[in-house]
mmCIF file of C-alpha atoms in Angstrom:
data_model
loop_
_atom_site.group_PDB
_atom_site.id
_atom_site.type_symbol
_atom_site.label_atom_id
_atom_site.label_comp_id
_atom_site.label_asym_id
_atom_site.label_seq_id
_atom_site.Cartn_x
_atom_site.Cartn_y
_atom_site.Cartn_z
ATOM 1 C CA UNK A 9 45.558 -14.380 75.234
ATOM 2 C CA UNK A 10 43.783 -11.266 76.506
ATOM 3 C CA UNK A 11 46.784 -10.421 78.506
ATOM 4 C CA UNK A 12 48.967 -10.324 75.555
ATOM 5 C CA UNK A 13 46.173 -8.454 72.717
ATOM 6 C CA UNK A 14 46.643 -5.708 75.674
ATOM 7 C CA UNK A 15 50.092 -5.544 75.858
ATOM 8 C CA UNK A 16 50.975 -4.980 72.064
ATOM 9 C CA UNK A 17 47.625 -3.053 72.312
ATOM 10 C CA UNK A 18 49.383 -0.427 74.669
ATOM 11 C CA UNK A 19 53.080 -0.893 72.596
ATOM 12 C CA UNK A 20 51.347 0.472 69.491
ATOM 13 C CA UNK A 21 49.870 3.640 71.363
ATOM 14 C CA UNK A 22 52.834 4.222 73.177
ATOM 15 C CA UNK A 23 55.058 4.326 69.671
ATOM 16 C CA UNK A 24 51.920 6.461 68.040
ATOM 17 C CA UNK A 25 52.232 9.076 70.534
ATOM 18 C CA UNK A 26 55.923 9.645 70.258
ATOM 19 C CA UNK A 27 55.783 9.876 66.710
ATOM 20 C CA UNK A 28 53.251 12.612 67.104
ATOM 21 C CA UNK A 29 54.968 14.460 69.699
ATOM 22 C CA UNK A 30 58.156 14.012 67.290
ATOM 23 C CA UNK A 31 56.742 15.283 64.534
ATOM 24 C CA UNK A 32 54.683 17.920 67.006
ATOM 25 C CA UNK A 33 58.630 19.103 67.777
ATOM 26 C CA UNK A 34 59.760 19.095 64.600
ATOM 27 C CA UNK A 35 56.572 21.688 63.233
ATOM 28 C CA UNK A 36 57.716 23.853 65.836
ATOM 29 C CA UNK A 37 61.403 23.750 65.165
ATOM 30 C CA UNK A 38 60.606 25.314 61.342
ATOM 31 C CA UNK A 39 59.927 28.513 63.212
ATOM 32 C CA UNK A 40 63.483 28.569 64.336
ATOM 33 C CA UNK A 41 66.128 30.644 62.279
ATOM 34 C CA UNK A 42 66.833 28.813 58.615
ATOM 35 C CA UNK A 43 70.495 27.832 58.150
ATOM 36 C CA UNK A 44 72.849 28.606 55.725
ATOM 37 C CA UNK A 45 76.283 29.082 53.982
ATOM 38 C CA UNK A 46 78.609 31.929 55.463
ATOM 39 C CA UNK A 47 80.068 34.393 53.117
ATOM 40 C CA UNK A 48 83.112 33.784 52.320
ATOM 41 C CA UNK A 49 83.402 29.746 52.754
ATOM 42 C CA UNK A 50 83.614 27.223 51.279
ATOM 43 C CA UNK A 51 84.567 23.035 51.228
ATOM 44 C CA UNK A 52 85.285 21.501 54.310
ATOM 45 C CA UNK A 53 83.899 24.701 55.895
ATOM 46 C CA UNK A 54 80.500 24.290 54.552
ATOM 47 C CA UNK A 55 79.849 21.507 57.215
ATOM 48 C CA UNK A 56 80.406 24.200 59.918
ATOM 49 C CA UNK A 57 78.332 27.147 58.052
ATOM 50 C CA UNK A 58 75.615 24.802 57.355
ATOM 51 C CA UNK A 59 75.190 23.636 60.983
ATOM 52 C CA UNK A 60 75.058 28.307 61.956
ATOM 53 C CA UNK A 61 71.824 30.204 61.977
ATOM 54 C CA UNK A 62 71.701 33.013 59.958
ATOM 55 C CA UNK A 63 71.077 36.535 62.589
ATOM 56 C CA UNK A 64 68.087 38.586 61.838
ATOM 57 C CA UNK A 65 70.973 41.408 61.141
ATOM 58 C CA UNK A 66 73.543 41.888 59.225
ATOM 59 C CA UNK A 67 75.725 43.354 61.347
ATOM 60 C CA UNK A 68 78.567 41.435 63.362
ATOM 61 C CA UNK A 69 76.752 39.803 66.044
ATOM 62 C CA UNK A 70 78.132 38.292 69.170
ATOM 63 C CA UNK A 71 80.498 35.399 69.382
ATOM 64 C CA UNK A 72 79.844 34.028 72.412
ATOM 65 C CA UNK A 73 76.776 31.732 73.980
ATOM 66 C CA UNK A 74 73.883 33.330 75.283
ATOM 67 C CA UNK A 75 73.413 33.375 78.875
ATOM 68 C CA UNK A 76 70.712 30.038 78.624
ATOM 69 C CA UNK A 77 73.351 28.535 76.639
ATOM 70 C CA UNK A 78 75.225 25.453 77.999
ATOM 71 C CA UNK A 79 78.459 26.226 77.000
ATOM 72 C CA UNK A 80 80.757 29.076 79.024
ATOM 73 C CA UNK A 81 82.715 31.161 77.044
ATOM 74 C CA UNK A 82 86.152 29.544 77.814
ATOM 75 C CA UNK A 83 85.007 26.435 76.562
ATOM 76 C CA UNK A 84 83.729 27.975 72.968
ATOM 77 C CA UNK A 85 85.789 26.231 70.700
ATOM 78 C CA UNK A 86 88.392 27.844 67.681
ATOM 79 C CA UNK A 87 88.647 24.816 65.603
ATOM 80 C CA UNK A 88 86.092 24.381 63.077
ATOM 81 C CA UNK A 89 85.071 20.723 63.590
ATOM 82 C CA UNK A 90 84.977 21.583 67.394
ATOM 83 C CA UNK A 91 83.051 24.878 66.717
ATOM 84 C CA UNK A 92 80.356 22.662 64.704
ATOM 85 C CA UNK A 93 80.180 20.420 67.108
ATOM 86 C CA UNK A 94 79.482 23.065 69.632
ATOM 87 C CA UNK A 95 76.949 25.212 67.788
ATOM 88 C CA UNK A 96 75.009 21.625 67.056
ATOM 89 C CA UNK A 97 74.625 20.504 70.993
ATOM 90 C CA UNK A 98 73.755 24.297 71.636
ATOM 91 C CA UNK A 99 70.977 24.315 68.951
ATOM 92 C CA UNK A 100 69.808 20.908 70.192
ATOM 93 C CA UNK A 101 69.350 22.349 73.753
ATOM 94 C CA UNK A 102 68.532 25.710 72.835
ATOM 95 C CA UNK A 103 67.324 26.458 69.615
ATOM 96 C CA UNK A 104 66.183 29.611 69.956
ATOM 97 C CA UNK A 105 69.519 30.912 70.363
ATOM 98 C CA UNK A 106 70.947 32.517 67.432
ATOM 99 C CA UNK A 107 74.340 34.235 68.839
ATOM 100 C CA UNK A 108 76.991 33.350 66.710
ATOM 101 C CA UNK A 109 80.757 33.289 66.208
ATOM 102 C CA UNK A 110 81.709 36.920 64.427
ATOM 103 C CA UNK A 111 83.758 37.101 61.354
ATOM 104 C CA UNK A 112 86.142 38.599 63.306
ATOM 105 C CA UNK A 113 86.599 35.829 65.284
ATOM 106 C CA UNK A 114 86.471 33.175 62.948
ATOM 107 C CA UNK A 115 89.255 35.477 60.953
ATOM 108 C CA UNK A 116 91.567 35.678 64.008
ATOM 109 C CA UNK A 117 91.766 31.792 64.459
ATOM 110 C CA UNK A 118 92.625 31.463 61.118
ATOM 111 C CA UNK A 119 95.178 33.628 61.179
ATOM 112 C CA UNK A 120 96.818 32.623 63.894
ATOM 113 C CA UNK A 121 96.893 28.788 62.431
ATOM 114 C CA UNK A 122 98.052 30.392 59.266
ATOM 115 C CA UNK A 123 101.329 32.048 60.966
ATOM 116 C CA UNK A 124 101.635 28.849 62.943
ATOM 117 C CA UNK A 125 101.724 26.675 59.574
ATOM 118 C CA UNK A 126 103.417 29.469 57.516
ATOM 119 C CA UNK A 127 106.395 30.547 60.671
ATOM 120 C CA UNK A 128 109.941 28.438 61.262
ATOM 121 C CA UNK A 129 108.822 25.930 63.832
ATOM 122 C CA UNK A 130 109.917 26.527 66.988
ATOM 123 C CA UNK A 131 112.297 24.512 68.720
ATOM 124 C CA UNK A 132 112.460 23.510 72.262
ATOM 125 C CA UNK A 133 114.953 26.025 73.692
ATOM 126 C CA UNK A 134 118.029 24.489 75.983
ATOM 127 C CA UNK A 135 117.602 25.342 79.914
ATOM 128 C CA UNK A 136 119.941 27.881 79.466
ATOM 129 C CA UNK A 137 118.693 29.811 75.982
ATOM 130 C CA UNK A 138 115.203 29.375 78.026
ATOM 131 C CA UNK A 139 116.912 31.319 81.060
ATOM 132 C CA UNK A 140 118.684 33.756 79.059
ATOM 133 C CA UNK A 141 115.696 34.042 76.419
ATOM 134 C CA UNK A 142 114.384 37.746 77.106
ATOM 135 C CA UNK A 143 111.099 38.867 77.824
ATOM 136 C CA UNK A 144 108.882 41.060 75.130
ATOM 137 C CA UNK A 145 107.472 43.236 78.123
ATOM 138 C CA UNK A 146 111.058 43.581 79.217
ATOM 139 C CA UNK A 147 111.955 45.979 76.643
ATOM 140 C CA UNK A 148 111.549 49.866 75.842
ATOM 141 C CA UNK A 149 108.307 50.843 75.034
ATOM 142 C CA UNK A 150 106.233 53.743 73.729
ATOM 143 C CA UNK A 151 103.299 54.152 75.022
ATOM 144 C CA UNK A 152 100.478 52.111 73.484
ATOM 145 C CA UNK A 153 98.822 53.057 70.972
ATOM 146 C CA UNK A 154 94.763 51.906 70.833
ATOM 147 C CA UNK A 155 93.634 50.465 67.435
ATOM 148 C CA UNK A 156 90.031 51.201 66.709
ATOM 149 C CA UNK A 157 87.722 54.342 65.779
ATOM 150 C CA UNK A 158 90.078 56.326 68.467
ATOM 151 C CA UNK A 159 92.695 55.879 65.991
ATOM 152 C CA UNK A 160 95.025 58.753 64.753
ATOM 153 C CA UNK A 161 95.085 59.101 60.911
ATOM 154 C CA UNK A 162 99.097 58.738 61.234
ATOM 155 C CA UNK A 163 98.513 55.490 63.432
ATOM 156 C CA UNK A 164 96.612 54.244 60.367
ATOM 157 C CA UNK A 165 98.472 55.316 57.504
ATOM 158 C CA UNK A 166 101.840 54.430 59.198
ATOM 159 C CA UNK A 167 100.318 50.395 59.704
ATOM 160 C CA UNK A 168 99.398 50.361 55.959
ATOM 161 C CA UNK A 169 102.069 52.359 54.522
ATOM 162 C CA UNK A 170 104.746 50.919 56.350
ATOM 163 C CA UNK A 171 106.992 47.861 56.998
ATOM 164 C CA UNK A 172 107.958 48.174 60.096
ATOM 165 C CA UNK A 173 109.120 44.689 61.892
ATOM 166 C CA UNK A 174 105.889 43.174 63.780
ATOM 167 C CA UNK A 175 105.212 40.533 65.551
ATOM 168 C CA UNK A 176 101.581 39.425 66.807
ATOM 169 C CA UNK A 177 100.747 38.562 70.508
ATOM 170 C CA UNK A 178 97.524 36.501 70.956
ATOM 171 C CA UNK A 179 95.742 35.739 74.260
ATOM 172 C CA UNK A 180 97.123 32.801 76.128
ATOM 173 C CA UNK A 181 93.415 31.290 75.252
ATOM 174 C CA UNK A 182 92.151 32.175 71.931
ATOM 175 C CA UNK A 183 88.293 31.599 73.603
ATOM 176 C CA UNK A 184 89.262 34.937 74.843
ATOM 177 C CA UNK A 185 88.491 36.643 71.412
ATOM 178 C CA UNK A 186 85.398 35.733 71.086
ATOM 179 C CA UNK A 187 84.133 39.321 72.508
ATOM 180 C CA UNK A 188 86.721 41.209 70.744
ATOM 181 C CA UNK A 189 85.420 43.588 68.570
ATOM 182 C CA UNK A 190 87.945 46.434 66.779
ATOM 183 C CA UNK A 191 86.162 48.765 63.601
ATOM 184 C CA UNK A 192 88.807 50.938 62.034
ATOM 185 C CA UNK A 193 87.586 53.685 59.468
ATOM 186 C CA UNK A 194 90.011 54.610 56.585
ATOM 187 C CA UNK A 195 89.690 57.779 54.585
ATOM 188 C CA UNK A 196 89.405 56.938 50.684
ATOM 189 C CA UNK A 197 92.517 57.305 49.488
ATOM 190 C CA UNK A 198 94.298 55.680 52.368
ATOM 191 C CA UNK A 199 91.849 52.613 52.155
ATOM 192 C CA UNK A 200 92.736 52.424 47.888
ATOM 193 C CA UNK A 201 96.651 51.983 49.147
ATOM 194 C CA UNK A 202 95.595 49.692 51.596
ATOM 195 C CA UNK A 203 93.740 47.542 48.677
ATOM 196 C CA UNK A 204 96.964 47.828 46.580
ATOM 197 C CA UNK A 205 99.300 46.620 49.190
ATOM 198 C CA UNK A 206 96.809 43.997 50.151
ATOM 199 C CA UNK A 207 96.889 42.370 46.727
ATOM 200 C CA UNK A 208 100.694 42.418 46.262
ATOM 201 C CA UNK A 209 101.156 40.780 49.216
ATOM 202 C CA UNK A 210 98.502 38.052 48.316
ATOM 203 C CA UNK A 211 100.669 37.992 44.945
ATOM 204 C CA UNK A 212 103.797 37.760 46.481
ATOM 205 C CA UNK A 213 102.968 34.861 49.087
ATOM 206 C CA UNK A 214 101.357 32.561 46.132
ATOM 207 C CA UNK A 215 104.383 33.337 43.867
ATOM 208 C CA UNK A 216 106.013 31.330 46.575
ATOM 209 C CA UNK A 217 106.252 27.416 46.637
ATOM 210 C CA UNK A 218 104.658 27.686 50.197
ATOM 211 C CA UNK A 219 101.990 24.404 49.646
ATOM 212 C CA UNK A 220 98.444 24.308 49.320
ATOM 213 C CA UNK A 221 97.524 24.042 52.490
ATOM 214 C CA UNK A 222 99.226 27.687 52.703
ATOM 215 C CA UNK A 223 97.488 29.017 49.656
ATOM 216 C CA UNK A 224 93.827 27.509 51.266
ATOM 217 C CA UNK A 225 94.383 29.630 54.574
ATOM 218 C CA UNK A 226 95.509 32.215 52.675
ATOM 219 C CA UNK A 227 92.362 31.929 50.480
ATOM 220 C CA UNK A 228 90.059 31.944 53.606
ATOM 221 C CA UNK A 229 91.358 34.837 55.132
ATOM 222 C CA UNK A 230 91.238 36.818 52.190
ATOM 223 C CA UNK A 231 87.491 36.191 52.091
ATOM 224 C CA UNK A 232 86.740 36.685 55.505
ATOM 225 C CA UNK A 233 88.173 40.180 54.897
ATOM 226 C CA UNK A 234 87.058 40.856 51.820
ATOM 227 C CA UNK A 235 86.213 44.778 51.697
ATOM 228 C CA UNK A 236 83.400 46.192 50.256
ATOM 229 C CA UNK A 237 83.490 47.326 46.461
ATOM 230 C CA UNK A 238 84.082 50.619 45.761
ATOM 231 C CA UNK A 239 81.564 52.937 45.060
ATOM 232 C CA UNK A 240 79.380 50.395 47.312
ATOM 233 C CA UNK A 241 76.375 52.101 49.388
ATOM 234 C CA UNK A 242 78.417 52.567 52.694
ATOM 235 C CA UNK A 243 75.475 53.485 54.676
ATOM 236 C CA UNK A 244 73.764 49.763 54.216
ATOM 237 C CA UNK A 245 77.468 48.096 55.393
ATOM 238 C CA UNK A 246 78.995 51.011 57.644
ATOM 239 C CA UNK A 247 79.058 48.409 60.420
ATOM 240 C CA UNK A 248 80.716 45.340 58.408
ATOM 241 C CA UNK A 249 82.508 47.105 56.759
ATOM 242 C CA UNK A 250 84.603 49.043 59.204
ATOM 243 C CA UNK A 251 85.344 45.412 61.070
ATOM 244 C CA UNK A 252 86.529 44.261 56.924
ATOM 245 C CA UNK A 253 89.157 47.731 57.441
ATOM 246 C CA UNK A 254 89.980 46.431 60.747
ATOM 247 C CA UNK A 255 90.802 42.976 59.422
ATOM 248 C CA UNK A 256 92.218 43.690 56.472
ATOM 249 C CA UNK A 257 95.091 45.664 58.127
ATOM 250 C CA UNK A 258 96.273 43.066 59.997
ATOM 251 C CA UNK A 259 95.984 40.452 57.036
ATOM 252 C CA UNK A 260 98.554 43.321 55.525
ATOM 253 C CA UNK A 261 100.924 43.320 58.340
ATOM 254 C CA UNK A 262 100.963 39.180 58.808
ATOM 255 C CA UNK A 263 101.671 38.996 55.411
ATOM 256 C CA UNK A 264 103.891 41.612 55.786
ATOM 257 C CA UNK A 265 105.672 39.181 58.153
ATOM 258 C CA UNK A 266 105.973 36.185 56.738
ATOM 259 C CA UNK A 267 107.443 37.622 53.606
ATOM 260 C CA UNK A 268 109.836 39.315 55.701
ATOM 261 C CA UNK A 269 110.782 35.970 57.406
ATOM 262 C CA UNK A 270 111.266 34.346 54.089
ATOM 263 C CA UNK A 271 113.775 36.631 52.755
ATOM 264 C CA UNK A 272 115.928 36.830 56.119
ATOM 265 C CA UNK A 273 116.212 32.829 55.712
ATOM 266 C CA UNK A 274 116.999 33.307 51.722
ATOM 267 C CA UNK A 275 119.629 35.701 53.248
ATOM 268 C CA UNK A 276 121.061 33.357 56.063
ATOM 269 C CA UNK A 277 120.873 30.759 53.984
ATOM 270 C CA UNK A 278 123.063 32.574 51.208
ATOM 271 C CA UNK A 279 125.529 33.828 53.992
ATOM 272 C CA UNK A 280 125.841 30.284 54.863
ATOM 273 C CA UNK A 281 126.877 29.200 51.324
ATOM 274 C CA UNK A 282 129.481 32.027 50.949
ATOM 275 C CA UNK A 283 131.086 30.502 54.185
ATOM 276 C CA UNK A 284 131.926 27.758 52.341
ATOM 277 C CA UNK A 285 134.105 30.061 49.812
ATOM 278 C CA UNK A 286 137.270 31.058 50.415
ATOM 279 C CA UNK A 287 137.669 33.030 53.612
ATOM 280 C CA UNK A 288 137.871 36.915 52.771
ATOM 281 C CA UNK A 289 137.630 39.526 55.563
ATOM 282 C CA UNK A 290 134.989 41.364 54.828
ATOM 283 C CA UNK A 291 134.420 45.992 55.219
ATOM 284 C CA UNK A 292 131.680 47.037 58.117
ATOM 285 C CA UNK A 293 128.113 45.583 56.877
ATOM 286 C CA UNK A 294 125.022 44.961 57.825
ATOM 287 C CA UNK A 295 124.513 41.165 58.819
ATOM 288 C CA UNK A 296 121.021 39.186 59.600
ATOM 289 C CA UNK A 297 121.133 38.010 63.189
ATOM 290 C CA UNK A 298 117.053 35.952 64.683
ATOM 291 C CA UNK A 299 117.197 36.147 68.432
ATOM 292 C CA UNK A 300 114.442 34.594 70.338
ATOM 293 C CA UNK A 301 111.599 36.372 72.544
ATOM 294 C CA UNK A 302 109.376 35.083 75.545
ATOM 295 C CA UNK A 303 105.263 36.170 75.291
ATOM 296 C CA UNK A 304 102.418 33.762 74.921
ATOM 297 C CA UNK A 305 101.528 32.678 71.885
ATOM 298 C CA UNK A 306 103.887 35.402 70.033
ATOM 299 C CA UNK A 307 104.162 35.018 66.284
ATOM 300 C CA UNK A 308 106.921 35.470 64.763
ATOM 301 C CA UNK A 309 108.522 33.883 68.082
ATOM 302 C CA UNK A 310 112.265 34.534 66.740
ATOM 303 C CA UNK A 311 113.112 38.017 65.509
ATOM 304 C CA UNK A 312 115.620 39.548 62.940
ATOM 305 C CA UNK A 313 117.402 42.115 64.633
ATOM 306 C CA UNK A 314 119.699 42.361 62.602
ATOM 307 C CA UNK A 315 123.667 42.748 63.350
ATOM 308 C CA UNK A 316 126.960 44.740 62.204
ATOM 309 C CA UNK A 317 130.228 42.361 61.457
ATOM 310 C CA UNK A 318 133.191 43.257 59.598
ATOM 311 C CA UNK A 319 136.623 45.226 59.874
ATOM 312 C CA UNK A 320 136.716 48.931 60.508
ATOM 313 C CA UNK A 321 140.463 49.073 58.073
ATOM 314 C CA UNK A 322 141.905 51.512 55.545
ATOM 315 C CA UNK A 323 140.359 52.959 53.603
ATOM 316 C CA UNK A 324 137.232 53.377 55.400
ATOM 317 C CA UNK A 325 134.360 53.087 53.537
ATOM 318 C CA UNK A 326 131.681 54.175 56.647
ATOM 319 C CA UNK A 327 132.180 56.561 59.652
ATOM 320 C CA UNK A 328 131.399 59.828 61.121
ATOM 321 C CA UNK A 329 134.560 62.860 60.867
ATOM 322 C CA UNK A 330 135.591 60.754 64.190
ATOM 323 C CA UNK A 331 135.912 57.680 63.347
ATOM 324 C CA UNK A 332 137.766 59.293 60.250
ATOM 325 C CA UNK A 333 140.592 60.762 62.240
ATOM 326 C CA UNK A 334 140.511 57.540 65.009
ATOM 327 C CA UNK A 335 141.183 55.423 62.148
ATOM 328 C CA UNK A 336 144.273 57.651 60.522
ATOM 329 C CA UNK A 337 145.740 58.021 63.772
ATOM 330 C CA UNK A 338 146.039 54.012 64.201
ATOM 331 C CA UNK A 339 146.869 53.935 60.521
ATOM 332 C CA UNK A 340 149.942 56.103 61.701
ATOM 333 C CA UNK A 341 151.108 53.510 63.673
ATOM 334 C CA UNK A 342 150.123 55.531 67.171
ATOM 335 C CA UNK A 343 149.008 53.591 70.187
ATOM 336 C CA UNK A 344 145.424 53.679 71.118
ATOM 337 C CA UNK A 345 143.629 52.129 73.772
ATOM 338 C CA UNK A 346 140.709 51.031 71.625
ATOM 339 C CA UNK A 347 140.451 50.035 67.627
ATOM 340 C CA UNK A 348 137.150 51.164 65.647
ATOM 341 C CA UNK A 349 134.161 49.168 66.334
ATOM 342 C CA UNK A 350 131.325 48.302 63.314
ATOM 343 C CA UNK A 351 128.478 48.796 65.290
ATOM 344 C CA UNK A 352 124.333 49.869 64.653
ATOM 345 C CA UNK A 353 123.563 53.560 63.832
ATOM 346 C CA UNK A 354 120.589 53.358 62.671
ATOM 347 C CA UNK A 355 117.473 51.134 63.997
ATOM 348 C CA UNK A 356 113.697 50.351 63.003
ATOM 349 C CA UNK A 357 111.366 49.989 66.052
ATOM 350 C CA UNK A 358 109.522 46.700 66.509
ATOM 351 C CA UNK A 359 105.857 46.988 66.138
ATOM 352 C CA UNK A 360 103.991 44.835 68.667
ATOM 353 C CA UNK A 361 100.105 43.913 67.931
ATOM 354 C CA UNK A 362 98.418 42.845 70.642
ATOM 355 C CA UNK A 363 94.979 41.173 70.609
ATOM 356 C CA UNK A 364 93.104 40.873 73.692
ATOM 357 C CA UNK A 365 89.550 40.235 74.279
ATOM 358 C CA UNK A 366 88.677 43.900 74.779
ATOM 359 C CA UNK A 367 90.352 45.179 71.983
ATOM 360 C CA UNK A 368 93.902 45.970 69.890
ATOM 361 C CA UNK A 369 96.811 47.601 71.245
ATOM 362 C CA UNK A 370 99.884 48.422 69.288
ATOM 363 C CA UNK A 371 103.111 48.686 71.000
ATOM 364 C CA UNK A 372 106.184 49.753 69.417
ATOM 365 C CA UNK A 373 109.542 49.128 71.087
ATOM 366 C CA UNK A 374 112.350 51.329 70.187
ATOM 367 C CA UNK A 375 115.576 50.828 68.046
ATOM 368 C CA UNK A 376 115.410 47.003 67.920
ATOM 369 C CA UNK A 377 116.151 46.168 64.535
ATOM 370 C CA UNK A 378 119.511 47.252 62.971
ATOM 371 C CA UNK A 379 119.441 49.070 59.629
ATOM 372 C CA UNK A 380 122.542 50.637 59.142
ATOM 373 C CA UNK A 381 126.377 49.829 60.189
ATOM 374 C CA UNK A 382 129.321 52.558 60.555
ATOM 375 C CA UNK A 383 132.885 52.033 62.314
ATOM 376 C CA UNK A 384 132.746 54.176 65.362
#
């Protein structure tokens, strides 16, 4: 009987101390950074914001774990149920440690899923379109162009002015973003265009019937680079608000994209409907033409280059004073040992963003993309 008075004697210590040391724990946990909503999300994404410490600044802090933390930084998840999980088990083991995943960051996943959702799918090339498929590196280059406080005014204003073709490259692993870290600063009246063009583009892509799940991304990444109001105290934001320029611009040019990718397939699809008409030969034009390009993770993967089809007859419509006089001499009836050819004369480079962990570089590769057709 004594045996057993002892024995639930020492049970009911044994559960009384852990309860204090719990509770001990738990007291000294409240001194640890409160949690709390990020800007700029909301729903589903309030289960990861909820689970992030809140950094004793307001500028963008670092993305990656601390150097106590358990988790390297190629294993620092994109996803946002992974990235909740991940901030959870490093707050359990370290809760002291309040380096968190940047805006930027967070932006750049999103945007990548939203090209991936938004894009054509890509099929599963044939052994032979995979061998003939050409490389993006393999072609003509300028030299590349830096995108961050280095930037040129007419770098700037020529990404936010512009359409130019693009395509995005992202790393091979998108962990690798988590240290990248661009700030662009825009002079007033260039960042004002830059707002315009932002919001007609947002327009544009929700006039479409492109599905909610579209119209959600597209909501998300609008917040996550939201830019400050005008007339805003710069000085109390310079920081955040040069990463919002950054991110902004490159909201502009994906959106650019995709609605450039939706009205090449309302044009092929057109072209294909007109095949079914009665067969007409058709004068020198401009026709679309996607070919396919080989980089990692490249978005758009297929590009519009564009083509020239068509006959080069009397009377010609298109043509240089040559072409003019090639063309009335075969009209004459005298032997030649080449007709006139509808071919490209005119060509928009192909602008090339590339996001690596370091930074942004911006290729642009010369006279890709077709824009005007002549006989020649």
């Amino acid at each position: 009987m004594l045996f057993h008075a002892r024995f639930w004697l020492m049970l009911l210590l044994t559960l009384a101390t852990g309860s204090y040391g719990a509770s001990v724990g738990h007291k000294e946990q409240d001194n640890s950074p409160r949690v709390t909503q990020l800007s700029g999300w909301n729903g589903d994404e309030q289960k990861v914001a909820d689970m992030v410490p809140v950094p004793h600044s307001a500028s963008e802090q670092p993305i990656g774990p601390s150097a106590h933390s358990t988790h390297s930084t190629e294993d620092m998840p994109c996803d946002e149920e992974q990235l909740a999980h991940s901030r959870v088990m490093d707050d359990f083991l370290n809760p002291l440690d309040e380096k968190l995943p940047s805006r930027t960051y967070l932006f750049l996943c999103e945007l990548h899923k939203f090209l991936s959702d938004v894009l054509p799918q890509k099929e599963g090339p044939t052994s032979q379109e995979g061998a003939n498929t050409v490389s993006l590196d393999a072609l003509q280059s300028l030299p590349p162009l830096s995108l961050g406080v280095s930037s040129t005014e007419s770098l700037l204003s020529g990404l936010v002015n512009s359409s130019t073709p693009t395509v995005f490259v992202f790393p091979e692993r998108q962990q690798g973003l988590q240290t990248h870290r661009v700030e662009v600063t825009l002079d007033s009246s260039l960042l004002s265009v830059l707002r315009m063009r932002l919001d007609e583009a947002i327009a544009q892509v929700k006039q479409q019937e492109a599905g909610q799940n579209v119209i959600d991304r597209l909501q998300k990444l609008s917040k996550l680079s939201a830019l400050s109001p005008e007339g805003e105290d710069d000085e109390a934001v310079a920081k955040e608000h040069k990463w919002a320029q950054y991110r902004s611009v490159l909201l502009l040019k994906a959106l650019q994209v995709v609605l450039s990718t939706w009205e090449v397939e309302r044009a092929q699809r057109a072209a294909r409907a007109d095949e079914d008409g009665p067969s007409v030969p058709s004068q020198c034009r401009l026709q679309s033409l996607s070919v396919s390009l080989r980089k990692f993770f490249l978005e758009p993967s297929k590009v519009n280059i564009n083509n020239c089809e068509g006959e080069c007859g009397f009377p010609l419509t298109s043509g240089n004073n040559h072409a003019i006089l090639l063309n009335s001499h075969i009209q004459s009836g005298q032997p030649v040992n080449r007709s006139l050819c509808c071919v490209p004369v005119e060509f928009d480079d192909l602008c090339v963003i590339e996001l690596e962990s370091e930074g942004t570089n911006i290729f642009f590769k010369t006279n890709v993309v077709a824009t005007k057709c002549e006989c020649r």
